[in-house]
N, CA, C and O atoms as a DFTB+ gen file, in Angstrom:
616 C
 N C O
     1  1     -59.258      48.687     224.089
     2  2     -60.004      47.478     224.343
     3  2     -59.465      46.382     223.431
     4  3     -59.402      46.543     222.212
     5  1     -59.083      45.277     224.036
     6  2     -58.551      44.147     223.282
     7  2     -59.678      43.187     222.948
     8  3     -60.600      42.995     223.742
     9  1     -59.601      42.584     221.768
    10  2     -60.616      41.608     221.363
    11  2     -60.497      40.335     222.181
    12  3     -59.416      39.972     222.646
    13  1     -61.602      39.680     222.343
    14  2     -61.615      38.414     223.088
    15  2     -60.913      37.335     222.268
    16  3     -60.999      37.307     221.040
    17  1     -60.226      36.462     222.968
    18  2     -59.555      35.349     222.299
    19  2     -60.611      34.409     221.709
    20  3     -61.616      34.101     222.350
    21  1     -60.365      33.975     220.506
    22  2     -61.297      33.068     219.837
    23  2     -60.659      31.692     219.771
    24  3     -59.537      31.534     219.290
    25  1     -61.385      30.706     220.256
    26  2     -60.881      29.340     220.196
    27  2     -60.982      28.836     218.765
    28  3     -62.035      28.936     218.136
    29  1     -59.902      28.304     218.264
    30  2     -59.888      27.747     216.916
    31  2     -60.069      26.240     217.036
    32  3     -59.262      25.566     217.676
    33  1     -61.129      25.707     216.423
    34  2     -61.336      24.259     216.532
    35  2     -60.209      23.514     215.817
    36  3     -59.744      23.934     214.757
    37  1     -59.792      22.434     216.398
    38  2     -58.757      21.611     215.779
    39  2     -59.339      20.238     215.494
    40  3     -60.235      19.769     216.195
    41  1     -58.825      19.610     214.470
    42  2     -59.237      18.254     214.139
    43  2     -58.256      17.326     214.838
    44  3     -57.051      17.374     214.589
    45  1     -58.775      16.498     215.698
    46  2     -57.918      15.577     216.440
    47  2     -57.302      14.562     215.483
    48  3     -57.977      14.020     214.608
    49  1     -56.033      14.321     215.664
    50  2     -55.354      13.318     214.852
    51  2     -55.801      11.927     215.293
    52  3     -56.011      11.681     216.481
    53  1     -55.939      11.044     214.353
    54  2     -56.265       9.663     214.664
    55  2     -54.986       8.942     215.070
    56  3     -53.892       9.379     214.712
    57  1     -55.106       7.856     215.805
    58  2     -53.906       7.146     216.258
    59  2     -53.242       6.347     215.136
    60  3     -53.865       6.031     214.122
    61  1     -51.957       6.029     215.346
    62  2     -51.265       5.141     214.406
    63  2     -51.320       3.700     214.906
    64  3     -50.856       2.784     214.227
    65  1     -51.886       3.504     216.094
    66  2     -52.081       2.158     216.626
    67  2     -53.364       2.125     217.449
    68  3     -53.788       3.137     218.008
    69  1     -53.961       0.966     217.510
    70  2     -55.255       0.827     218.157
    71  2     -55.437      -0.624     218.572
    72  3     -55.014      -1.538     217.865
    73  1     -56.064      -0.829     219.712
    74  2     -56.426      -2.180     220.130
    75  2     -57.928      -2.223     220.260
    76  3     -58.528      -1.393     220.943
    77  1     -58.530      -3.188     219.605
    78  2     -59.977      -3.360     219.666
    79  2     -60.252      -4.838     219.933
    80  3     -60.114      -5.676     219.042
    81  1     -60.641      -5.146     221.163
    82  2     -60.865      -6.544     221.535
    83  2     -59.598      -7.348     221.361
    84  3     -58.545      -6.951     221.860
    85  1     -59.673      -8.483     220.658
    86  2     -58.489      -9.334     220.488
    87  2     -57.535      -8.868     219.384
    88  3     -56.522      -9.521     219.133
    89  1     -57.842      -7.754     218.726
    90  2     -57.018      -7.276     217.616
    91  2     -56.250      -6.013     217.996
    92  3     -56.830      -5.046     218.491
    93  1     -54.945      -6.033     217.759
    94  2     -54.114      -4.831     217.882
    95  2     -53.624      -4.493     216.485
    96  3     -53.136      -5.368     215.770
    97  1     -53.749      -3.223     216.086
    98  2     -53.340      -2.791     214.742
    99  2     -52.404      -1.614     214.858
   100  3     -52.600      -0.736     215.697
   101  1     -51.375      -1.591     214.011
   102  2     -50.418      -0.481     213.998
   103  2     -50.043      -0.163     212.561
   104  3     -49.791      -1.062     211.759
   105  1     -50.009       1.139     212.242
   106  2     -49.659       1.616     210.908
   107  2     -48.336       2.364     210.976
   108  3     -48.139       3.202     211.856
   109  1     -47.424       2.065     210.047
   110  2     -46.148       2.770     209.977
   111  2     -45.736       2.908     208.516
   112  3     -45.973       2.013     207.705
   113  1     -45.119       4.034     208.191
   114  2     -44.574       4.242     206.848
   115  2     -43.093       3.888     206.848
   116  3     -42.411       4.025     207.864
   117  1     -42.600       3.427     205.690
   118  2     -41.183       3.100     205.557
   119  2     -40.325       4.348     205.750
   120  3     -39.190       4.258     206.217
   121  1     -40.872       5.515     205.389
   122  2     -40.196       6.791     205.586
   123  2     -41.261       7.851     205.828
   124  3     -42.378       7.734     205.324
   125  1     -40.928       8.872     206.586
   126  2     -41.909       9.927     206.886
   127  2     -41.846      11.072     205.884
   128  3     -42.608      12.034     205.983
   129  1     -40.927      10.964     204.908
   130  2     -40.799      12.002     203.876
   131  2     -40.700      11.349     202.506
   132  3     -40.077      10.299     202.349
   133  1     -41.322      11.984     201.515
   134  2     -41.279      11.456     200.151
   135  2     -41.401      12.609     199.172
   136  3     -41.970      13.653     199.489
   137  1     -40.868      12.410     197.998
   138  2     -40.984      13.407     196.930
   139  2     -42.137      13.018     196.007
   140  3     -42.543      11.857     195.960
   141  1     -42.649      13.981     195.288
   142  2     -43.696      13.714     194.303
   143  2     -43.191      12.655     193.327
   144  3     -42.049      12.723     192.871
   145  1     -44.035      11.681     193.007
   146  2     -43.662      10.596     192.105
   147  2     -43.054       9.397     192.813
   148  3     -42.861       8.355     192.187
   149  1     -42.750       9.508     194.083
   150  2     -42.101       8.443     194.841
   151  2     -43.138       7.518     195.480
   152  3     -44.268       7.926     195.750
   153  1     -42.734       6.258     195.718
   154  2     -43.562       5.293     196.433
   155  2     -43.099       5.205     197.883
   156  3     -41.912       5.327     198.184
   157  1     -44.064       4.990     198.771
   158  2     -43.782       4.784     200.191
   159  2     -44.615       3.581     200.627
   160  3     -45.825       3.544     200.401
   161  1     -43.969       2.600     201.251
   162  2     -44.709       1.445     201.751
   163  2     -45.312       1.763     203.108
   164  3     -44.614       2.201     204.023
   165  1     -46.613       1.540     203.229
   166  2     -47.298       1.626     204.514
   167  2     -47.434       0.197     205.026
   168  3     -48.039      -0.647     204.364
   169  1     -46.882      -0.073     206.186
   170  2     -46.968      -1.409     206.769
   171  2     -48.008      -1.397     207.877
   172  3     -47.968      -0.569     208.788
   173  1     -48.920      -2.315     207.777
   174  2     -49.959      -2.476     208.773
   175  2     -49.677      -3.777     209.512
   176  3     -49.708      -4.859     208.926
   177  1     -49.401      -3.656     210.804
   178  2     -49.128      -4.848     211.617
   179  2     -50.389      -5.181     212.403
   180  3     -50.862      -4.375     213.205
   181  1     -50.926      -6.366     212.169
   182  2     -52.109      -6.840     212.881
   183  2     -51.686      -7.977     213.798
   184  3     -51.037      -8.927     213.362
   185  1     -52.055      -7.877     215.070
   186  2     -51.733      -8.915     216.037
   187  2     -53.027      -9.389     216.679
   188  3     -53.779      -8.600     217.252
   189  1     -53.276     -10.689     216.574
   190  2     -54.500     -11.285     217.106
   191  2     -54.198     -12.167     218.315
   192  3     -53.271     -12.977     218.295
   193  1     -54.997     -11.992     219.367
   194  2     -54.891     -12.866     220.532
   195  2     -55.485     -14.223     220.163
   196  3     -56.457     -14.295     219.412
   197  1     -54.907     -15.287     220.684
   198  2     -55.454     -16.625     220.442
   199  2     -56.749     -16.771     221.214
   200  3     -56.849     -16.231     222.315
   201  1     -57.725     -17.456     220.709
   202  2     -57.771     -18.305     219.514
   203  2     -58.325     -17.574     218.286
   204  3     -58.768     -18.225     217.340
   205  1     -58.310     -16.265     218.283
   206  2     -58.932     -15.497     217.205
   207  2     -58.154     -15.574     215.904
   208  3     -56.926     -15.659     215.896
   209  1     -58.898     -15.542     214.801
   210  2     -58.343     -15.529     213.454
   211  2     -59.080     -14.460     212.660
   212  3     -60.170     -14.032     213.039
   213  1     -58.486     -14.043     211.577
   214  2     -59.060     -12.996     210.733
   215  2     -59.272     -13.577     209.343
   216  3     -58.413     -14.297     208.833
   217  1     -60.410     -13.270     208.724
   218  2     -60.670     -13.737     207.365
   219  2     -59.791     -12.952     206.398
   220  3     -59.939     -11.737     206.268
   221  1     -58.886     -13.635     205.727
   222  2     -57.930     -12.997     204.826
   223  2     -58.616     -12.516     203.542
   224  3     -59.720     -12.947     203.209
   225  1     -57.948     -11.635     202.851
   226  2     -58.391     -11.214     201.524
   227  2     -58.026     -12.351     200.566
   228  3     -56.864     -12.512     200.191
   229  1     -59.031     -13.134     200.178
   230  2     -58.774     -14.340     199.398
   231  2     -60.070     -14.772     198.713
   232  3     -61.160     -14.519     199.226
   233  1     -59.951     -15.426     197.552
   234  2     -61.123     -15.874     196.800
   235  2     -62.007     -16.838     197.607
   236  3     -63.223     -16.849     197.418
   237  1     -61.427     -17.635     198.490
   238  2     -62.227     -18.553     199.303
   239  2     -63.199     -17.804     200.220
   240  3     -64.228     -18.350     200.617
   241  1     -62.872     -16.560     200.552
   242  2     -63.694     -15.772     201.478
   243  2     -64.599     -14.783     200.745
   244  3     -65.105     -13.835     201.344
   245  1     -64.792     -15.006     199.480
   246  2     -65.537     -14.068     198.633
   247  2     -66.914     -13.703     199.194
   248  3     -67.334     -12.551     199.084
   249  1     -67.622     -14.663     199.791
   250  2     -68.971     -14.395     200.288
   251  2     -68.980     -13.912     201.739
   252  3     -70.043     -13.801     202.349
   253  1     -67.824     -13.631     202.280
   254  2     -67.711     -13.176     203.673
   255  2     -67.072     -11.787     203.719
   256  3     -66.590     -11.272     202.710
   257  1     -67.080     -11.205     204.904
   258  2     -66.465      -9.880     205.095
   259  2     -64.969     -10.064     205.317
   260  3     -64.479      -9.942     206.440
   261  1     -64.257     -10.357     204.246
   262  2     -62.823     -10.601     204.365
   263  2     -62.057      -9.284     204.496
   264  3     -62.608      -8.201     204.298
   265  1     -60.808      -9.405     204.826
   266  2     -59.936      -8.261     205.056
   267  2     -59.908      -7.314     203.855
   268  3     -59.726      -7.741     202.714
   269  1     -60.089      -6.036     204.130
   270  2     -59.983      -5.006     203.089
   271  2     -59.265      -3.810     203.693
   272  3     -59.629      -3.332     204.767
   273  1     -58.253      -3.336     203.001
   274  2     -57.487      -2.172     203.456
   275  2     -57.580      -1.121     202.364
   276  3     -57.293      -1.398     201.199
   277  1     -57.981       0.087     202.744
   278  2     -58.126       1.143     201.747
   279  2     -57.489       2.440     202.223
   280  3     -57.531       2.785     203.404
   281  1     -56.904       3.140     201.276
   282  2     -56.301       4.443     201.522
   283  2     -57.400       5.487     201.423
   284  3     -58.144       5.505     200.442
   285  1     -57.515       6.359     202.422
   286  2     -58.583       7.353     202.450
   287  2     -58.159       8.715     201.908
   288  3     -58.992       9.616     201.799
   289  1     -56.893       8.883     201.568
   290  2     -56.396      10.162     201.057
   291  2     -56.688      10.301     199.568
   292  3     -56.262       9.466     198.770
   293  1     -57.410      11.347     199.193
   294  2     -57.707      11.586     197.777
   295  2     -56.467      12.069     197.021
   296  3     -56.399      11.938     195.799
   297  1     -55.485      12.627     197.740
   298  2     -54.297      13.185     197.088
   299  2     -53.133      12.198     197.007
   300  3     -52.025      12.584     196.634
   301  1     -53.367      10.926     197.352
   302  2     -52.351       9.883     197.254
   303  2     -52.977       8.696     196.519
   304  3     -54.200       8.595     196.425
   305  1     -52.138       7.800     196.002
   306  2     -52.628       6.644     195.243
   307  2     -52.116       5.359     195.871
   308  3     -50.947       5.266     196.247
   309  1     -52.989       4.371     195.984
   310  2     -52.608       3.082     196.567
   311  2     -52.477       2.026     195.483
   312  3     -53.274       1.974     194.545
   313  1     -51.475       1.198     195.623
   314  2     -51.301       0.008     194.791
   315  2     -52.011      -1.149     195.506
   316  3     -52.459      -0.973     196.639
   317  1     -52.124      -2.318     194.881
   318  2     -52.772      -3.451     195.551
   319  2     -52.053      -3.849     196.849
   320  3     -50.828      -3.797     196.947
   321  1     -52.852      -4.241     197.824
   322  2     -52.353      -4.685     199.125
   323  2     -51.563      -5.982     198.967
   324  3     -51.951      -6.875     198.214
   325  1     -50.444      -6.066     199.695
   326  2     -49.669      -7.311     199.746
   327  2     -49.868      -7.924     201.130
   328  3     -49.630      -7.279     202.151
   329  1     -50.307      -9.179     201.144
   330  2     -50.487      -9.876     202.417
   331  2     -49.776     -11.215     202.332
   332  3     -49.621     -11.760     201.240
   333  1     -49.339     -11.758     203.468
   334  2     -48.705     -13.078     203.435
   335  2     -49.726     -14.145     203.044
   336  3     -50.934     -13.924     203.128
   337  1     -49.235     -15.279     202.626
   338  2     -50.125     -16.383     202.260
   339  2     -50.928     -16.793     203.491
   340  3     -50.357     -17.035     204.554
   341  1     -52.245     -16.871     203.348
   342  2     -53.068     -17.261     204.491
   343  2     -53.033     -18.763     204.717
   344  3     -52.576     -19.526     203.866
   345  1     -53.525     -19.170     205.877
   346  2     -53.706     -20.581     206.180
   347  2     -55.075     -20.976     205.628
   348  3     -56.070     -20.305     205.898
   349  1     -55.128     -22.056     204.861
   350  2     -56.397     -22.568     204.338
   351  2     -56.842     -23.663     205.305
   352  3     -56.109     -24.619     205.557
   353  1     -58.064     -23.508     205.845
   354  2     -58.502     -24.439     206.881
   355  2     -60.005     -24.642     206.831
   356  3     -60.741     -23.845     206.250
   357  1     -60.436     -25.710     207.441
   358  2     -61.862     -26.001     207.630
   359  2     -62.224     -25.508     209.026
   360  3     -61.468     -25.693     209.980
   361  1     -63.403     -24.871     209.134
   362  2     -63.885     -24.408     210.433
   363  2     -65.359     -24.797     210.569
   364  3     -66.075     -24.891     209.572
   365  1     -65.806     -25.023     211.803
   366  2     -67.198     -25.411     212.072
   367  2     -68.200     -24.418     211.500
   368  3     -69.271     -24.817     211.042
   369  1     -67.873     -23.150     211.519
   370  2     -68.817     -22.108     211.120
   371  2     -68.870     -21.902     209.613
   372  3     -69.614     -21.042     209.143
   373  1     -68.104     -22.667     208.844
   374  2     -68.092     -22.506     207.391
   375  2     -68.375     -23.839     206.695
   376  3     -67.829     -24.869     207.092
   377  1     -69.229     -23.830     205.652
   378  2     -69.504     -25.076     204.929
   379  2     -68.322     -25.562     204.084
   380  3     -68.285     -26.725     203.683
   381  1     -67.361     -24.679     203.813
   382  2     -66.194     -25.066     203.018
   383  2     -64.934     -24.458     203.606
   384  3     -65.000     -23.788     204.637
   385  1     -63.788     -24.676     202.973
   386  2     -62.536     -24.125     203.494
   387  2     -62.526     -22.592     203.440
   388  3     -63.172     -21.977     202.592
   389  1     -61.781     -22.004     204.361
   390  2     -61.623     -20.550     204.430
   391  2     -60.149     -20.209     204.518
   392  3     -59.327     -21.042     204.900
   393  1     -59.821     -18.970     204.157
   394  2     -58.437     -18.472     204.216
   395  2     -58.327     -17.572     205.437
   396  3     -59.091     -16.619     205.586
   397  1     -57.371     -17.880     206.311
   398  2     -57.269     -17.205     207.600
   399  2     -55.870     -16.655     207.873
   400  3     -54.867     -17.201     207.414
   401  1     -55.833     -15.573     208.623
   402  2     -54.589     -15.027     209.165
   403  2     -54.704     -15.107     210.679
   404  3     -55.788     -14.914     211.230
   405  1     -53.599     -15.389     211.355
   406  2     -53.625     -15.470     212.820
   407  2     -52.292     -15.001     213.369
   408  3     -51.336     -14.798     212.621
   409  1     -52.237     -14.831     214.691
   410  2     -51.000     -14.366     215.326
   411  2     -50.663     -12.966     214.862
   412  3     -51.528     -12.090     214.847
   413  1     -49.406     -12.746     214.479
   414  2     -48.989     -11.435     213.962
   415  2     -48.837     -11.500     212.447
   416  3     -48.187     -12.396     211.908
   417  1     -49.447     -10.539     211.779
   418  2     -49.407     -10.469     210.320
   419  2     -48.986      -9.075     209.902
   420  3     -49.455      -8.088     210.468
   421  1     -48.110      -8.984     208.919
   422  2     -47.706      -7.691     208.360
   423  2     -48.228      -7.583     206.935
   424  3     -47.923      -8.408     206.074
   425  1     -49.021      -6.545     206.714
   426  2     -49.566      -6.249     205.394
   427  2     -48.858      -5.014     204.866
   428  3     -48.507      -4.124     205.640
   429  1     -48.645      -4.949     203.570
   430  2     -47.979      -3.787     202.975
   431  2     -48.894      -3.171     201.925
   432  3     -49.365      -3.849     201.012
   433  1     -49.136      -1.867     202.076
   434  2     -49.915      -1.096     201.115
   435  2     -48.965      -0.086     200.475
   436  3     -48.642       0.929     201.091
   437  1     -48.511      -0.351     199.234
   438  2     -47.647       0.623     198.563
   439  2     -48.453       1.881     198.218
   440  3     -49.531       1.799     197.630
   441  1     -47.919       3.023     198.589
   442  2     -48.585       4.304     198.343
   443  2     -47.707       5.137     197.430
   444  3     -46.504       5.269     197.654
   445  1     -48.322       5.698     196.397
   446  2     -47.600       6.547     195.452
   447  2     -47.995       7.997     195.691
   448  3     -49.176       8.336     195.760
   449  1     -46.984       8.839     195.815
   450  2     -47.223      10.276     195.882
   451  2     -47.283      10.749     194.432
   452  3     -46.275      10.666     193.730
   453  1     -48.429      11.242     193.957
   454  2     -48.551      11.639     192.555
   455  2     -47.530      12.722     192.171
   456  3     -47.111      13.509     193.020
   457  1     -47.136      12.758     190.900
   458  2     -46.131      13.735     190.451
   459  2     -46.524      15.185     190.740
   460  3     -45.647      16.018     190.965
   461  1     -47.792      15.498     190.739
   462  2     -48.229      16.885     190.969
   463  2     -48.670      17.149     192.415
   464  3     -49.340      18.145     192.688
   465  1     -48.296      16.265     193.330
   466  2     -48.693      16.439     194.729
   467  2     -48.097      17.726     195.301
   468  3     -46.929      18.038     195.072
   469  1     -48.905      18.454     196.035
   470  2     -48.444      19.684     196.680
   471  2     -47.493      19.315     197.816
   472  3     -47.751      18.373     198.566
   473  1     -46.396      20.058     197.940
   474  2     -45.479      19.778     199.043
   475  2     -46.104      20.176     200.380
   476  3     -46.993      21.025     200.448
   477  1     -45.614      19.539     201.431
   478  2     -46.065      19.876     202.770
   479  2     -46.504      18.653     203.552
   480  3     -46.547      17.545     203.017
   481  1     -46.830      18.856     204.821
   482  2     -47.234      17.741     205.678
   483  2     -48.677      17.314     205.417
   484  3     -49.516      18.116     205.007
   485  1     -48.939      16.060     205.660
   486  2     -50.290      15.519     205.581
   487  2     -50.332      14.287     206.473
   488  3     -49.300      13.815     206.949
   489  1     -51.527      13.776     206.692
   490  2     -51.716      12.552     207.474
   491  2     -52.194      11.461     206.516
   492  3     -53.221      11.620     205.857
   493  1     -51.466      10.373     206.438
   494  2     -51.877       9.227     205.636
   495  2     -52.914       8.467     206.452
   496  3     -52.638       8.033     207.570
   497  1     -54.111       8.306     205.886
   498  2     -55.214       7.639     206.587
   499  2     -55.570       6.342     205.878
   500  3     -55.764       6.313     204.663
   501  1     -55.650       5.270     206.661
   502  2     -55.934       3.937     206.134
   503  2     -57.106       3.328     206.908
   504  3     -57.126       3.341     208.139
   505  1     -58.083       2.791     206.162
   506  2     -59.205       2.077     206.793
   507  2     -58.964       0.582     206.646
   508  3     -58.583       0.099     205.580
   509  1     -59.193      -0.134     207.730
   510  2     -59.073      -1.594     207.744
   511  2     -60.448      -2.159     208.088
   512  3     -61.001      -1.877     209.151
   513  1     -60.989      -2.956     207.176
   514  2     -62.250      -3.651     207.435
   515  2     -61.901      -5.121     207.608
   516  3     -61.130      -5.681     206.828
   517  1     -62.475      -5.745     208.640
   518  2     -62.087      -7.117     208.955
   519  2     -63.226      -7.843     209.658
   520  3     -64.161      -7.228     210.171
   521  1     -63.121      -9.160     209.666
   522  2     -64.034      -9.993     210.447
   523  2     -63.199     -11.008     211.208
   524  3     -62.360     -11.703     210.637
   525  1     -63.447     -11.079     212.508
   526  2     -62.721     -11.998     213.376
   527  2     -63.565     -13.225     213.669
   528  3     -64.785     -13.143     213.812
   529  1     -62.888     -14.369     213.757
   530  2     -63.548     -15.625     214.073
   531  2     -62.684     -16.374     215.081
   532  3     -61.467     -16.197     215.128
   533  1     -63.328     -17.208     215.881
   534  2     -62.576     -18.131     216.722
   535  2     -63.015     -19.530     216.319
   536  3     -63.705     -19.685     215.312
   537  1     -62.645     -20.521     217.055
   538  2     -62.968     -21.882     216.655
   539  2     -64.447     -22.155     216.448
   540  3     -64.807     -23.015     215.645
   541  1     -65.327     -21.425     217.171
   542  2     -66.736     -21.744     217.093
   543  2     -67.619     -20.742     216.386
   544  3     -68.723     -21.097     215.972
   545  1     -67.184     -19.507     216.231
   546  2     -68.067     -18.485     215.657
   547  2     -67.283     -17.320     215.066
   548  3     -66.086     -17.159     215.300
   549  1     -68.004     -16.519     214.294
   550  2     -67.458     -15.264     213.778
   551  2     -68.271     -14.126     214.378
   552  3     -69.480     -14.251     214.569
   553  1     -67.612     -13.033     214.669
   554  2     -68.317     -11.854     215.170
   555  2     -68.619     -10.935     213.993
   556  3     -68.087     -11.127     212.900
   557  1     -69.457      -9.953     214.212
   558  2     -69.836      -9.027     213.143
   559  2     -68.603      -8.308     212.595
   560  3     -67.681      -8.005     213.353
   561  1     -68.574      -8.031     211.292
   562  2     -67.451      -7.290     210.703
   563  2     -67.303      -5.919     211.372
   564  3     -68.286      -5.309     211.794
   565  1     -66.067      -5.453     211.458
   566  2     -65.761      -4.149     212.033
   567  2     -64.790      -3.425     211.118
   568  3     -64.233      -4.015     210.192
   569  1     -64.593      -2.143     211.385
   570  2     -63.549      -1.404     210.679
   571  2     -62.917      -0.426     211.641
   572  3     -63.510      -0.042     212.649
   573  1     -61.708      -0.033     211.311
   574  2     -60.987       0.962     212.095
   575  2     -60.191       1.819     211.135
   576  3     -59.894       1.401     210.015
   577  1     -59.844       3.023     211.575
   578  2     -59.047       3.937     210.765
   579  2     -57.803       4.317     211.557
   580  3     -57.881       4.700     212.725
   581  1     -56.663       4.202     210.900
   582  2     -55.378       4.590     211.489
   583  2     -54.763       5.658     210.599
   584  3     -55.053       5.726     209.404
   585  1     -53.915       6.488     211.188
   586  2     -53.210       7.480     210.365
   587  2     -51.823       7.714     210.915
   588  3     -51.539       7.468     212.087
   589  1     -50.962       8.201     210.026
   590  2     -49.586       8.482     210.394
   591  2     -49.090       9.622     209.496
   592  3     -49.585       9.789     208.381
   593  1     -48.121      10.403     209.972
   594  2     -47.695      11.584     209.200
   595  2     -46.790      11.254     208.013
   596  3     -46.011      10.301     208.036
   597  1     -46.929      12.085     206.974
   598  2     -46.064      12.032     205.796
   599  2     -45.851      13.464     205.327
   600  3     -46.801      14.240     205.229
   601  1     -44.611      13.806     205.041
   602  2     -44.303      15.124     204.472
   603  2     -43.858      14.935     203.042
   604  3     -42.932      14.176     202.755
   605  1     -44.542      15.647     202.136
   606  2     -44.160      15.614     200.728
   607  2     -43.145      16.734     200.518
   608  3     -43.424      17.902     200.790
   609  1     -41.972      16.361     200.034
   610  2     -40.882      17.314     199.816
   611  2     -40.969      17.914     198.419
   612  3     -41.579      17.335     197.520
   613  1     -40.369      19.047     198.251
   614  2     -40.306      19.703     196.932
   615  2     -39.411      18.955     195.993
   616  3     -39.242      19.363     194.844
């Protein structure tokens, strides 16, 4: 008598790209392999349909849900996010100037593989929190999670 086959649950991989309304987001690593102690740049490409804009990570947006990118892997370390200079503008929905990103924007999150990182494959997971606005209004803040593979070499 043979034992019955047992289904092994699998954790579905998250996408490396996603479109949500007027925002398309894509995550890519500069290389898919790294050694312990090495840095790998994670590039996040955000593309916004017109007339939408995104509140940039900037002091002018301090009281708003501005762009925030965070690394979700406990076994990797993130350096500060690098973003292009935003456009500083006046908008009807804001009492003062705001810092905005529009069109296509590339953000870079430098990731360090710690010296004692275990070798092997893993999925780099990044959360993006953002708020979109158009000429007349802002919609509620949203977040999304993207992931992409990385193999830590010996």
